[in-house]
Structures are given as structure tokens and as C-alpha cells.
Tab-separated table of C-alpha atoms in Angstrom:
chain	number	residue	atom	x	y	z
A	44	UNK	CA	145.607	114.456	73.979
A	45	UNK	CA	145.367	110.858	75.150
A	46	UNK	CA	142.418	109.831	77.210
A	47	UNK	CA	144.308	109.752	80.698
A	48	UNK	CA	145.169	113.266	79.650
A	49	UNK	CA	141.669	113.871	79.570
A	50	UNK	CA	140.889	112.185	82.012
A	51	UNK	CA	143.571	113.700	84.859
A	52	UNK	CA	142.444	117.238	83.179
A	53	UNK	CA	138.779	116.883	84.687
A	54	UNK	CA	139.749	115.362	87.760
A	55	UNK	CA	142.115	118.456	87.791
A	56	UNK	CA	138.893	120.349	87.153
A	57	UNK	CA	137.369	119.603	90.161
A	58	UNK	CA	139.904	121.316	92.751
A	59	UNK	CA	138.448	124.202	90.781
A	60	UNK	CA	135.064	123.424	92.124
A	61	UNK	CA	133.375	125.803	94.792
A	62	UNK	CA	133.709	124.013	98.365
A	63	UNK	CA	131.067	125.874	99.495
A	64	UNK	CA	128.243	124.796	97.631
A	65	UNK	CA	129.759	121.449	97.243
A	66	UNK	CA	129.668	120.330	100.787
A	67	UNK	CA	126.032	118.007	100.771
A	68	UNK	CA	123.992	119.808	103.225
A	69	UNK	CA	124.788	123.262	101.743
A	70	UNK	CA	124.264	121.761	98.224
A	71	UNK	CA	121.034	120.741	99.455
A	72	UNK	CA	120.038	124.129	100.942
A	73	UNK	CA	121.322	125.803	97.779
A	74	UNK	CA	119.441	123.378	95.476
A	75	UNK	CA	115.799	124.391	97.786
A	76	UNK	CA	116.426	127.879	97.991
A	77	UNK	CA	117.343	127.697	94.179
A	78	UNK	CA	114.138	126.440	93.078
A	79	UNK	CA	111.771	128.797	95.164
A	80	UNK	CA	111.875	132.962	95.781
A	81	UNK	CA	112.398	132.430	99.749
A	82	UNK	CA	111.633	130.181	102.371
A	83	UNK	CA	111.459	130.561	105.873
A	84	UNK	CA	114.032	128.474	108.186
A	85	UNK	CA	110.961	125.981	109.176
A	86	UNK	CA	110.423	124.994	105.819
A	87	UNK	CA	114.411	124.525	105.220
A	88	UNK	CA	114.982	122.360	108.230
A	89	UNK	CA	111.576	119.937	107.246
A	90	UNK	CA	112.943	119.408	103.596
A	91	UNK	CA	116.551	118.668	104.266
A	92	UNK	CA	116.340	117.048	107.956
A	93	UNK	CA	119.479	119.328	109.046
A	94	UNK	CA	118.945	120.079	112.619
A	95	UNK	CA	118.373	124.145	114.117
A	96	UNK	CA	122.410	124.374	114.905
A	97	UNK	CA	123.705	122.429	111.798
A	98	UNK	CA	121.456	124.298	109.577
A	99	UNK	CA	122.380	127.513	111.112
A	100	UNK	CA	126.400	126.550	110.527
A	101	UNK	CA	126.078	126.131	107.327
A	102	UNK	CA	123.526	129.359	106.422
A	103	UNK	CA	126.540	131.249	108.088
A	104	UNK	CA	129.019	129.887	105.558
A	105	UNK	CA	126.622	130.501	102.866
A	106	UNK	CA	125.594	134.305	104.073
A	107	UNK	CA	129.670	134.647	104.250
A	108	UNK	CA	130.245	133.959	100.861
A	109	UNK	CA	127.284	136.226	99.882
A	110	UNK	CA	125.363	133.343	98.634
A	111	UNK	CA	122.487	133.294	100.514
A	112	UNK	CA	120.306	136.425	101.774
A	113	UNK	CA	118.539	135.833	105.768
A	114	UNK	CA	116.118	138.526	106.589
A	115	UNK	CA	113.274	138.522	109.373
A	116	UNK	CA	109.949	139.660	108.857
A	117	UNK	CA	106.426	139.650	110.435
A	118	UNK	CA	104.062	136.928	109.102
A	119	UNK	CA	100.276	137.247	110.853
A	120	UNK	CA	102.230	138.794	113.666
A	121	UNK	CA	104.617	135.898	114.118
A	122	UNK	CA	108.586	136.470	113.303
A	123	UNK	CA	109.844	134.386	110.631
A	124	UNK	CA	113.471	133.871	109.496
A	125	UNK	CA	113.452	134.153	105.420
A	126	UNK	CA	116.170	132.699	103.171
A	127	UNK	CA	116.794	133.416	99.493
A	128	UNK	CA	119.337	133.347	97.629
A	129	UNK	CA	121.377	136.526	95.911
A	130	UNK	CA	121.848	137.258	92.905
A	131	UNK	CA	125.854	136.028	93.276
A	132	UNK	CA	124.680	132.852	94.896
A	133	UNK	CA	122.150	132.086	91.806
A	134	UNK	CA	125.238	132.507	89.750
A	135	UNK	CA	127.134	130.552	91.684
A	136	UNK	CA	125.235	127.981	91.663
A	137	UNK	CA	124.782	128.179	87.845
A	138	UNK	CA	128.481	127.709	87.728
A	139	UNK	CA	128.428	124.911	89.965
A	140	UNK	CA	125.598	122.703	88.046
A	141	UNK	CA	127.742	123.572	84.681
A	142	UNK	CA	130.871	122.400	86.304
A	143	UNK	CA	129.439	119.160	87.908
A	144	UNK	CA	127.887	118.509	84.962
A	145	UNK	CA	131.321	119.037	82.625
A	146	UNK	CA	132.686	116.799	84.797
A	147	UNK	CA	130.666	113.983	84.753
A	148	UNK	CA	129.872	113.933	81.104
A	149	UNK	CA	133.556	113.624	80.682
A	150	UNK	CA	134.075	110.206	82.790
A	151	UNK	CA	133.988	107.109	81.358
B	1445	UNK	CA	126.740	107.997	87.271
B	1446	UNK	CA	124.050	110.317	87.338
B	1447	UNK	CA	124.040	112.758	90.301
B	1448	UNK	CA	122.971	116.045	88.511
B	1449	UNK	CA	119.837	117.747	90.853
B	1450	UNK	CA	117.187	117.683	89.023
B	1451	UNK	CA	115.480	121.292	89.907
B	1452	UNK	CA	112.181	120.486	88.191
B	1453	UNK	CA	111.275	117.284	90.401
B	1454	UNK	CA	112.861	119.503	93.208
B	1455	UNK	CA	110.937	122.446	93.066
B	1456	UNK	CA	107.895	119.840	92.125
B	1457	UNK	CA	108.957	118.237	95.467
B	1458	UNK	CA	109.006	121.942	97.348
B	1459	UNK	CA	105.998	122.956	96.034
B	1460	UNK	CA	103.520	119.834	96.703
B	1461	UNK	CA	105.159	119.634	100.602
B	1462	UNK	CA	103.969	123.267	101.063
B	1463	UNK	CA	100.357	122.467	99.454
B	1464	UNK	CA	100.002	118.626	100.116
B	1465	UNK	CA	97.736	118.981	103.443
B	1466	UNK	CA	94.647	118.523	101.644
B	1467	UNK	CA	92.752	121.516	102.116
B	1468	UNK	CA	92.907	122.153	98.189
B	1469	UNK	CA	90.984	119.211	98.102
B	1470	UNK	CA	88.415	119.877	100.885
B	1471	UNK	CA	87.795	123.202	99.786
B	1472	UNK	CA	86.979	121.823	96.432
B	1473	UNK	CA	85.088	119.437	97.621
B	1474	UNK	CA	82.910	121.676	99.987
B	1475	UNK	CA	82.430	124.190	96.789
B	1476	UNK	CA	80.764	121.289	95.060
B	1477	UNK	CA	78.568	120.632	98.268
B	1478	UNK	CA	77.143	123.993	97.206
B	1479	UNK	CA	76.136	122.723	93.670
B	1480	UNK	CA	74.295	119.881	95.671
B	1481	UNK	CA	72.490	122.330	97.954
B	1482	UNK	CA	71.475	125.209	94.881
B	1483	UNK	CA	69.305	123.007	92.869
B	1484	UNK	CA	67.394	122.063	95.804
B	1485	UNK	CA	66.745	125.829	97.007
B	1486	UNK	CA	65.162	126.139	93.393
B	1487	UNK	CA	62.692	123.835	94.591
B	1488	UNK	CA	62.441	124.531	98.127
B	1489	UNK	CA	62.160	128.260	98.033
B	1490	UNK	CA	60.875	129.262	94.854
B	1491	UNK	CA	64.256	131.384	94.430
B	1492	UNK	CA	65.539	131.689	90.803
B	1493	UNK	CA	68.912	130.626	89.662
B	1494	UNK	CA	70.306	134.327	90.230
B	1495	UNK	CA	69.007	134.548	93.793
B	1496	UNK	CA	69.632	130.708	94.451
B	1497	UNK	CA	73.442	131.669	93.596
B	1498	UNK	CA	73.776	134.549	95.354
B	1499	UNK	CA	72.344	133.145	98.692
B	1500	UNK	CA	75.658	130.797	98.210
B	1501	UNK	CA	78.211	133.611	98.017
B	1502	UNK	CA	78.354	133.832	101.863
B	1503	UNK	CA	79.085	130.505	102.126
B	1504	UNK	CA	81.693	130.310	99.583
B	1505	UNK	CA	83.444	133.074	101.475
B	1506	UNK	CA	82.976	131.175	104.344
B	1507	UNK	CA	84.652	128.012	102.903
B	1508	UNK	CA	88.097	130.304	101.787
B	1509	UNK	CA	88.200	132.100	104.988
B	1510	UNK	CA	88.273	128.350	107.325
B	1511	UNK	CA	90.694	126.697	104.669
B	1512	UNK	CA	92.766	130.095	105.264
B	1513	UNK	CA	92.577	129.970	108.722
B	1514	UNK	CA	93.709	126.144	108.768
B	1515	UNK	CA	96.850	126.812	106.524
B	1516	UNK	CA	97.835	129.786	108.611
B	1517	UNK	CA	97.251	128.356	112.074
B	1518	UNK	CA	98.023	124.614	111.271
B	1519	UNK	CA	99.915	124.068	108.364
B	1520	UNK	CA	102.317	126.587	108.326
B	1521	UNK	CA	103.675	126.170	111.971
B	1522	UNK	CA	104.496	122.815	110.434
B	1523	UNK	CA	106.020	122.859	107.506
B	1524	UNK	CA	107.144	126.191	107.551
B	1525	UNK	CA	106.480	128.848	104.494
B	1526	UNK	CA	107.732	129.248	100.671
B	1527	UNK	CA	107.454	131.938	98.552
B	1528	UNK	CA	106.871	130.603	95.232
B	1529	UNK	CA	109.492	130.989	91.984
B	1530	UNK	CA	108.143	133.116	88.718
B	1531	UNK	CA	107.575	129.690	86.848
B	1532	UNK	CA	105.074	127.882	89.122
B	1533	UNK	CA	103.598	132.045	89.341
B	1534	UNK	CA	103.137	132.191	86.090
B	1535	UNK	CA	101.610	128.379	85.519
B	1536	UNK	CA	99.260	129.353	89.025
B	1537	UNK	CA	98.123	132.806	87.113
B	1538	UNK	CA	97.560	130.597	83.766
B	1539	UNK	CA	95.266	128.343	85.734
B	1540	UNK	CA	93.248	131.761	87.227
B	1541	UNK	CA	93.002	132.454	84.026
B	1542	UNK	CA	91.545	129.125	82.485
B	1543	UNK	CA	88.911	129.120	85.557
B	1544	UNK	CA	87.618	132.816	84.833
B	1545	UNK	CA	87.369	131.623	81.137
B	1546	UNK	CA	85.534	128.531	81.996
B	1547	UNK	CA	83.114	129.984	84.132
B	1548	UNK	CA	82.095	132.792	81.985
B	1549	UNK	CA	81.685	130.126	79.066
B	1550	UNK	CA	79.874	128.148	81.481
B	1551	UNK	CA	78.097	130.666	82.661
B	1552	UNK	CA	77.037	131.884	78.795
B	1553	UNK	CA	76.235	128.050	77.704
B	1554	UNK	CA	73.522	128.245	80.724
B	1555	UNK	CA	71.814	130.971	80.114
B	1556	UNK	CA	71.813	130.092	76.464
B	1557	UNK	CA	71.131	126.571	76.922
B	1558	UNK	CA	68.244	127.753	78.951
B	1559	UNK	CA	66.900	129.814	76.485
B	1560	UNK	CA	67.576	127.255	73.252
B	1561	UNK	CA	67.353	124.150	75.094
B	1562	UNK	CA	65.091	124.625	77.870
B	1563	UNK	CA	66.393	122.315	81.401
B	1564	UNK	CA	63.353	120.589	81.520
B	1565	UNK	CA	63.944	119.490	77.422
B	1566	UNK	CA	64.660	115.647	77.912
B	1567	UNK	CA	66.917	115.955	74.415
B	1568	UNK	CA	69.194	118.548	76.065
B	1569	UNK	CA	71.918	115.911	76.378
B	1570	UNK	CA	74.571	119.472	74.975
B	1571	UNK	CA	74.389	120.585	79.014
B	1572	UNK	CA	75.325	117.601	81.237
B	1573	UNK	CA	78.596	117.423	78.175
B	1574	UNK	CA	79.236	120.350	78.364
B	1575	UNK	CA	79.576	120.293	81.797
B	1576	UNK	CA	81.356	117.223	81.798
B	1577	UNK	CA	83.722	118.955	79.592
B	1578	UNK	CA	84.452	121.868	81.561
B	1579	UNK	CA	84.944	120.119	85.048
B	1580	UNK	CA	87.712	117.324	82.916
B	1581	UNK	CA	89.038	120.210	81.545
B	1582	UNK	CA	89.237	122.417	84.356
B	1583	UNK	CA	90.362	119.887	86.618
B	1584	UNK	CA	93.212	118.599	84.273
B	1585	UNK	CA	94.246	121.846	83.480
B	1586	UNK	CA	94.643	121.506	87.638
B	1587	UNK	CA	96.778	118.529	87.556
B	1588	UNK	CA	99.536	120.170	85.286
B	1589	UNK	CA	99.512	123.141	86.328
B	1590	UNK	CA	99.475	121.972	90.013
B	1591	UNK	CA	101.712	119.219	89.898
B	1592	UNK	CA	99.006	117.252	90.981
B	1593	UNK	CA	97.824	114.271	89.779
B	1594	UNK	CA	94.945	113.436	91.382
B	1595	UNK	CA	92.740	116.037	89.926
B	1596	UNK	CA	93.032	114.834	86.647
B	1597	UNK	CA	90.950	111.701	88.541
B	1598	UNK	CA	88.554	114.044	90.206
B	1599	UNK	CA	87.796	115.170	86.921
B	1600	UNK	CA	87.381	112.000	84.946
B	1601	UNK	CA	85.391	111.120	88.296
B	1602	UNK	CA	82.973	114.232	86.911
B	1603	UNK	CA	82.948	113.228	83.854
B	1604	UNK	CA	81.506	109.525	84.121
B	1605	UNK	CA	79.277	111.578	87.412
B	1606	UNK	CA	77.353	114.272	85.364
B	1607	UNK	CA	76.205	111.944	82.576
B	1608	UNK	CA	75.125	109.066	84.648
B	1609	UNK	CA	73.171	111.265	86.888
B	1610	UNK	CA	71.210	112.767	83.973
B	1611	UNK	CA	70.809	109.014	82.357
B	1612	UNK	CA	69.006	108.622	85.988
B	1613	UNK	CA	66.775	111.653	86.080
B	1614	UNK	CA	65.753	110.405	82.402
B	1615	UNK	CA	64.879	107.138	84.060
B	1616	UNK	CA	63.017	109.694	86.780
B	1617	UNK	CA	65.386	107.594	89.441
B	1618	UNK	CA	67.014	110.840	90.523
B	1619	UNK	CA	65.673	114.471	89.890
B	1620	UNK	CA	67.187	118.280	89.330
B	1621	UNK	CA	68.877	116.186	86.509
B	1622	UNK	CA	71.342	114.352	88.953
B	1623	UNK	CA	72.788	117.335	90.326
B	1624	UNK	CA	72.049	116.684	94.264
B	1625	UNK	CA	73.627	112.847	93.783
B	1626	UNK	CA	76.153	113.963	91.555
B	1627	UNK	CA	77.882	116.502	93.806
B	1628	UNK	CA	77.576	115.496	96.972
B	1629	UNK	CA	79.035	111.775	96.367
B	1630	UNK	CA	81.789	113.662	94.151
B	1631	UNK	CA	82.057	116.486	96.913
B	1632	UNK	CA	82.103	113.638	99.814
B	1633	UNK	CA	84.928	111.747	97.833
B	1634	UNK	CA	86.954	114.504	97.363
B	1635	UNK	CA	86.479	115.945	100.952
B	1636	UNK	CA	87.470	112.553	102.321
B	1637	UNK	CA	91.083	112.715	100.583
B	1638	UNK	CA	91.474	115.726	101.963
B	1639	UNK	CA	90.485	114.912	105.428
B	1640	UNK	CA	93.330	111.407	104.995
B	1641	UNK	CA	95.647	114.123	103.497
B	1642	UNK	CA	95.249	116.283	106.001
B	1643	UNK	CA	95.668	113.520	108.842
B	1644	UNK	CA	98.617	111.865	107.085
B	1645	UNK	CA	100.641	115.436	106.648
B	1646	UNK	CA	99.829	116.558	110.740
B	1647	UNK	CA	101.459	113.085	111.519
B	1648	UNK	CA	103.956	113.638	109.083
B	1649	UNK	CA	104.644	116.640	110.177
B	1650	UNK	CA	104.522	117.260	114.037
B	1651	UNK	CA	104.367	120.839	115.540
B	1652	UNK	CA	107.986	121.820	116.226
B	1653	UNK	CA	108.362	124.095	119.650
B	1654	UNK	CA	108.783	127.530	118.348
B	1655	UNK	CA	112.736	128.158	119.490
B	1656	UNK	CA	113.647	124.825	117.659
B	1657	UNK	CA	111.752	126.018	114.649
B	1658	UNK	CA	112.864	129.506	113.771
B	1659	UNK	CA	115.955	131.642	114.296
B	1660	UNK	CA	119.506	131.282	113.237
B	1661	UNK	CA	121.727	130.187	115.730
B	1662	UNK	CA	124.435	132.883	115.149
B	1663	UNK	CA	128.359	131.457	116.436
């Protein structure tokens, strides 16, 4: 295999790549809610800078592809919105990092 | 090209924005205060060391219940809440562990220092390095554990402290070997990062009006 082969077969790889982590701002919310057990919606919109409506849009996307788990619950009487991540989007997300990574090892 | 996440600076990053408002380090600061204040009721009162402690428990739970009240009231309508992974867990219940561990060593070195050394023996230098000891090692065991790097300072800050103040009670500047200069300059530059900490994340961090800040917008 010559190294354009190579080449066009990881570029190839990425159509294989999942568009719905790979879109920034729900890379970025996958990549927080990775790295913690839950956070609330607050915390979400202070570390990426997505506003209420964008963040929502893409928690919907994520939540539709069974990626991301959005539960309310009572802190000190107040109601908070908690995100995590399921066990589907963890492995996702795995698969995503391995992928990326694959990918850019291989170019030049 | 190097655009691989790195989670461990990331969850680094999401951990010190939930816990960098300073009230770690006022808290710690204000439990030294209480080492400044003890050695003085010794003197004051005629109490022993037992009673002179336990006359301070109050205040300690005083000290937790404000810093709680501050994160819950303040800090968390600002930067929201986190529920911490099992790795920073596990390093957090490490560090419980290393302070339990310390204290009853510390707490066994006293009351056989007492007993060997006596605290009014001028050769006792073993206390104020052992001390010195336990706070760098405490506190560094902090840092890492923490992610935080400025409590490996506060410690190395203790460790120059404790043995200048007893080279000044040997030179009868200070008394209660050091202790009441000791702490409280310590305890007063540790409060005051907190206090700039805690200014410097309320700017950084304005209150958000409750319908912008929670709730999921659903299409």
C-alpha cells in the first residue's frame, strides 16, 4: 500500500466518525460531562460559554442519541437540571477519542 | 497537529472552577487562628491542653458551617454544581485519610513529647520539626491531591514559620514557643488569598437570573 493509499484510507476513515460528538460545542459538553459523574446545566453553560438555548439544542441531540442522561432533582430546596453521561455515551466517546486519535497519528 | 482533549488537565480544569472561590483557603486559615488563640487560653484561664481544645470545638464547627453556608448560597448559584468522578473520590478520601493519620501521630508525638521532652525543655528542638514536618507534609499531600498548588507554599510557609518562632521564644522575643505569631501571620496570609480568591471568582463569575441559569429549553 503506497502512502496516498494510506493516506486517502484515513481520510476515508473519518466519514466513519460520529457527527454527533464531533460537532465542537457537543464535543465540548461530552469532553466535561466525561470527566465528572454529573453536573448541573449552570455549571455546563459557565465552562463552555454556550448560551441557555444553544446549550439546550445540542443536550437534545445528545439525549437523542442516548448519549447523555438529564434528570432534575432538589438541591437545598432549589431545582437543578443534572447531566451525565450513559453508559452508551461513555462508550461512545471512547470510540470517538480512539478514532480521532487513529487518525491523526496517521497524517504526515 | 495535536488536538487530542486532554481529560486530565480537563477534569483538573472542572474541578479547581468548582473549588477555586477561596473558602478552602479561608477556612484553613481561620482553623489556624484557633492554634493562635489555644496557647493563650493556657495562660489566660488556667485550662489544660484537653479543656483548652475542647473549648475550640464549637468554633471549629462554627468555621465549617459559614464556609458551607457561603458555597451553598454564593458559590453555587454561580458556577453551578459537579458531582465529582471516582478518581478525584478516591485521591479526596486518600487525603482524609493522610489528615486522620497525621493528627493522631501528632497528637501521640505531643503527649509523648510532653512527657519525654517536657514544652518548657529549651533542647526540645524534636517538636517545632516535627511539626514543621507534618504541616509540609500535610499541606503537600494537599497540593497533589487537590490540584492545587498553592498549598504546597502554605506549607513551606509553615515550615520556615514554626522554627523561626521557636528560635524567637529561645531569644525570649516571642513566648508559648512562637505559636500566637506563628499562626496568626500564617492564618492572616492564608485568609487574605482567600478573601482575593473569593473577590476575583464573584467578579468572575456574576449571579446569573435563575430562568437563564437552569432548565432545558425543550424544541
Amino acid at each position: 500500500m503506497t502512502s496516498s493509499d494510506r493516506k486517502k484510507g484515513s481520510l476515508q476513515s473519518m466519514g466513519e466518525i460520529d457527527r454527533v460528538i464531533h460537532e465542537p460545542a457537543r464535543l465540548m459538553i461530552m469532553a466535561y460531562l466525561y470527566v465528572v459523574e454529573s453536573a448541573d446545566f449552570l455549571f455546563i453553560i459557565r465552562q463552555t460559554g454556550l448560551t441557555k438555548g444553544n446549550l439546550s439544542s445540542h443536550l437534545s441531540k445528545l439525549e437523542a442519541a442516548g448519549y447523555v442522561n438529564i434528570h432534575k432533582e432538589f438541591v437545598n430546596k432549589i431545582p437543578r437540571t443534572f447531566l451525565s453521561l450513559s453508559k452508551k455515551g461513555r462508550d461512545a466517546f471512547d470510540e470517538y477519542q480512539r478514532q480521532m486519535k487513529q487518525f491523526l497519528e496517521k497524517l504526515p | 497537529m495535536k488536538n487530542s482533549i486532554n481529560l486530565t488537565e480537563l477534569e483538573k480544569k472542572a474541578f479547581k472552577s468548582f473549588h477555586e472561590d477561596g473558602l478552602w483557603d479561608i477556612m484553613i486559615g481561620l482553623t489556624l487562628e484557633i492554634f493562635m488563640v489555644i496557647p493563650l487560653l493556657l495562660t489566660e484561664t488556667g485550662l489544660g491542653d484537653f479543656w483548652s481544645s475542647l473549648v475550640m470545638l464549637p468554633l471549629y464547627v462554627a468555621i465549617f458551617w459559614i464556609i458551607k453556608t457561603i458555597r451553598r448560597k454564593i458559590v453555587s448559584p454561580r458556577v453551578g454544581l459537579i458531582r465529582i468522578g471516582p478518581i478525584r473520590r478516591s485521591k479526596i478520601q486518600i487525603l482524609h485519610i493522610i489528615m486522620i493519620v497525621l493528627l493522631v501521630l501528632g497528637v501521640i508525638f505531643a503527649i509523648t513529647a510532653l512527657d519525654l521532652f517536657g514544652m518548657m525543655d529549651k533542647q526540645a528542638w524534636f517538636f517545632p520539626v516535627f511539626l514543621s514536618s507534618l504541616f509540609l507534609f500535610l499541606f503537600a499531600a494537599a497540593a497533589f491531591l487537590l490540584s492545587c498548588p498553592r498549598f504546597l507554599m502554605y506549607g513551606i510557609m509553615m515550615a520556615f514559620f514554626i522554627p523561626a518562632g521557636e528560635i524567637m521564644f529561645r531569644k525570649s522575643i516571642l513566648m508559648h514557643h512562637g505559636f500566637p505569631a506563628v499562626f496568626s501571620t500564617a492564618a492572616l496570609i492564608i485568609i487574605l488569598t482567600g478573601m482575593i480568591k473569593l473577590v476575583l471568582f464573584l467578579k468572575r463569575y456574576p449571579k446569573m437570573a435563575t430562568e437563564d441559569s437552569d432548565d432545558i429549553v425543550r424544541s
